[in-house]
Amino acid sequence: MTTRRSFIKKSLTAGAGLILAPTIVPATVFGKNAPSNRIQIGAIGTGRISRDHDMPGVWKYDHARIMAVCDLDARRVAEAKELVEGWYAKKLGSPYTGVTTYADYRDLLANPEVDAVLISTPDHWHARNAIDAVRAGKHVYLQKPTSLTIGEGRKMSNAVNASGKILQIGSQQRSMEQFRVACELVRNGRIGQLKEIEIRLPGDPSGGNPEEMPVPAGFDYDAWLGQTPWIPYTVDRVHPQKGYDRPGWLRCEQFGAGMITGWGAHHFDIAHWAMDREYSGPVEIAGRADFPAPDSGLWDVHGLYETEMLYDNGVIVRGTTDSDEKPNGVLFTGSEGWLFVSRGAYAASPNEPISTKSEALQASDVRILAPLGADALRLYVSTDHHGNWLESIRTGTKNITPAEVAHRSCTACLLQHIAMKLNRRLYWDPVLERFKNDDEANAMIARPHRPPYQF
């Protein structure tokens, strides 16, 4: 029997740029997946997560083809074209030049040959990109988090549901077996009555050079800023001009909330799944966090943090920074034991911060992990997140993380961020999606949008 102690120790305004006409691919290359039957995909945003995770996640399938790439950075879009065409050339065993490039995502969306899009842009563009995509009749795979604000997330979910298109949020943990199994075990009472869930997330460092720099040639910085306020360019605010290391915008509150949405969108989604609150949210939220001092550099997202949320089922969901004693993951505590789940050694991209100090699934008693019986409650099974999205498009069936589920998970994260900023207990109505009797908090549900990028 394992003890708890031993466990703990152990994208807009530039013109479109057509490069080369698509090459006709022989149907024999893809077998029954003839060109007319394939899902034609455009990639919007071609940085680190797109190159390492999203494009490879779909190009491996014969019934899908990446036929367009779009980015506001001319260097990156050229390198994305080279990457995708290189992969297909290797698969075909002959030269391939079938990828069209775009600088403006709206021009890509206007292409009637595009069936679906991968959206891998910075957080502040997610909701707008997704809304425009479904209104253009495209299916969407959207990187998490769903939105920059709760208000944008609600508009996004409404637009997707009204369109009838398939949106999959990039919370790929739902397609990892250990997370599904953990949620099934909790739902089936293996740890007794669920009392508490602890979410452990990595932190972000302060720093970054705030000094203004010339905007690189071929980069539409104004469009990259989008709806957010104009502010001088510096490379640490955007992304590297050489290579694809982790970008600085992830650490700037202007463009996202930091790790509470960056990693939190994954783990808090799992918490919702385990306690059957995928279409709801907390009713009380409290939190505090360390934010960098004004003179500590450019990056200003939260560092060490502690949060607490109460749900209508009585379960308390706590958030904290991970550590050697509390490795990254989700800890469920019930009346009869505990269960811990994490990614283990998996990472979506090579330089993603992740703890590898814990196993993927552990429990206070090995009997908790025994297989469930034939009559047990079972959850949606997906073994490949991008594949699940493609299959949903092909069959018209529900995918594993649709828009509303994604919005609710992101909302839980953003509620905690608001509590961190206000440093007091907040009371939330998950039906009306408003704070109760709190004008100051309600003012933080949305942000002003800079023209002409407003929704």
PDB file of C-alpha atoms in Angstrom, residues 123-124 145 147-149 201-202 204 246 249-264 289 291 300-303 305 410 413-418 420-421 447:
ATOM      1  CA  ASP A 123      -4.370  33.811 -26.038  1.00  0.00           C
ATOM      2  CA  HIS A 124      -5.767  37.281 -26.741  1.00  0.00           C
ATOM      3  CA  PRO A 145      -7.214  28.747 -23.019  1.00  0.00           C
ATOM      4  CA  SER A 147     -10.436  33.227 -24.234  1.00  0.00           C
ATOM      5  CA  LEU A 148      -8.714  36.216 -22.682  1.00  0.00           C
ATOM      6  CA  THR A 149     -11.820  37.119 -20.659  1.00  0.00           C
ATOM      7  CA  LEU A 201       0.475  24.343 -11.516  1.00  0.00           C
ATOM      8  CA  PRO A 202       3.954  25.563 -12.424  1.00  0.00           C
ATOM      9  CA  ASP A 204       6.309  31.843 -14.116  1.00  0.00           C
ATOM     10  CA  ARG A 246       8.708  29.660 -25.239  1.00  0.00           C
ATOM     11  CA  TRP A 249       3.763  37.018 -24.339  1.00  0.00           C
ATOM     12  CA  LEU A 250       2.818  34.064 -22.134  1.00  0.00           C
ATOM     13  CA  ARG A 251       4.182  36.080 -19.202  1.00  0.00           C
ATOM     14  CA  CYS A 252       2.406  39.369 -19.991  1.00  0.00           C
ATOM     15  CA  GLU A 253      -1.047  40.025 -18.502  1.00  0.00           C
ATOM     16  CA  GLN A 254      -1.942  42.119 -21.535  1.00  0.00           C
ATOM     17  CA  PHE A 255      -2.175  38.886 -23.514  1.00  0.00           C
ATOM     18  CA  GLY A 256      -3.115  36.260 -20.941  1.00  0.00           C
ATOM     19  CA  ALA A 257      -3.471  35.475 -17.253  1.00  0.00           C
ATOM     20  CA  GLY A 258      -0.344  33.327 -16.879  1.00  0.00           C
ATOM     21  CA  MET A 259      -0.181  29.779 -15.632  1.00  0.00           C
ATOM     22  CA  ILE A 260      -3.647  29.894 -14.066  1.00  0.00           C
ATOM     23  CA  THR A 261      -5.057  29.680 -17.606  1.00  0.00           C
ATOM     24  CA  GLY A 262      -1.962  28.307 -19.374  1.00  0.00           C
ATOM     25  CA  TRP A 263      -1.800  25.079 -17.377  1.00  0.00           C
ATOM     26  CA  GLY A 264      -4.939  25.641 -15.365  1.00  0.00           C
ATOM     27  CA  ALA A 289      -0.851  35.586  -5.552  1.00  0.00           C
ATOM     28  CA  PHE A 291       2.866  39.503  -8.660  1.00  0.00           C
ATOM     29  CA  ASP A 300       3.910  40.648 -14.944  1.00  0.00           C
ATOM     30  CA  VAL A 301       1.793  37.490 -14.654  1.00  0.00           C
ATOM     31  CA  HIS A 302       1.337  35.842 -11.281  1.00  0.00           C
ATOM     32  CA  GLY A 303       4.001  33.783  -9.578  1.00  0.00           C
ATOM     33  CA  TYR A 305      -0.394  31.567  -5.778  1.00  0.00           C
ATOM     34  CA  CYS A 410     -11.499  28.604 -18.760  1.00  0.00           C
ATOM     35  CA  CYS A 413      -9.389  29.789 -14.196  1.00  0.00           C
ATOM     36  CA  LEU A 414     -10.255  33.408 -14.951  1.00  0.00           C
ATOM     37  CA  LEU A 415     -12.403  33.622 -11.812  1.00  0.00           C
ATOM     38  CA  GLN A 416      -9.375  32.680  -9.776  1.00  0.00           C
ATOM     39  CA  HIS A 417      -7.294  35.303 -11.571  1.00  0.00           C
ATOM     40  CA  ILE A 418      -9.872  37.963 -10.695  1.00  0.00           C
ATOM     41  CA  MET A 420      -5.993  37.033  -7.088  1.00  0.00           C
ATOM     42  CA  LYS A 421      -6.193  40.626  -8.311  1.00  0.00           C
ATOM     43  CA  ARG A 447     -11.910  44.259 -21.262  1.00  0.00           C
TER      44      ARG A 447
END
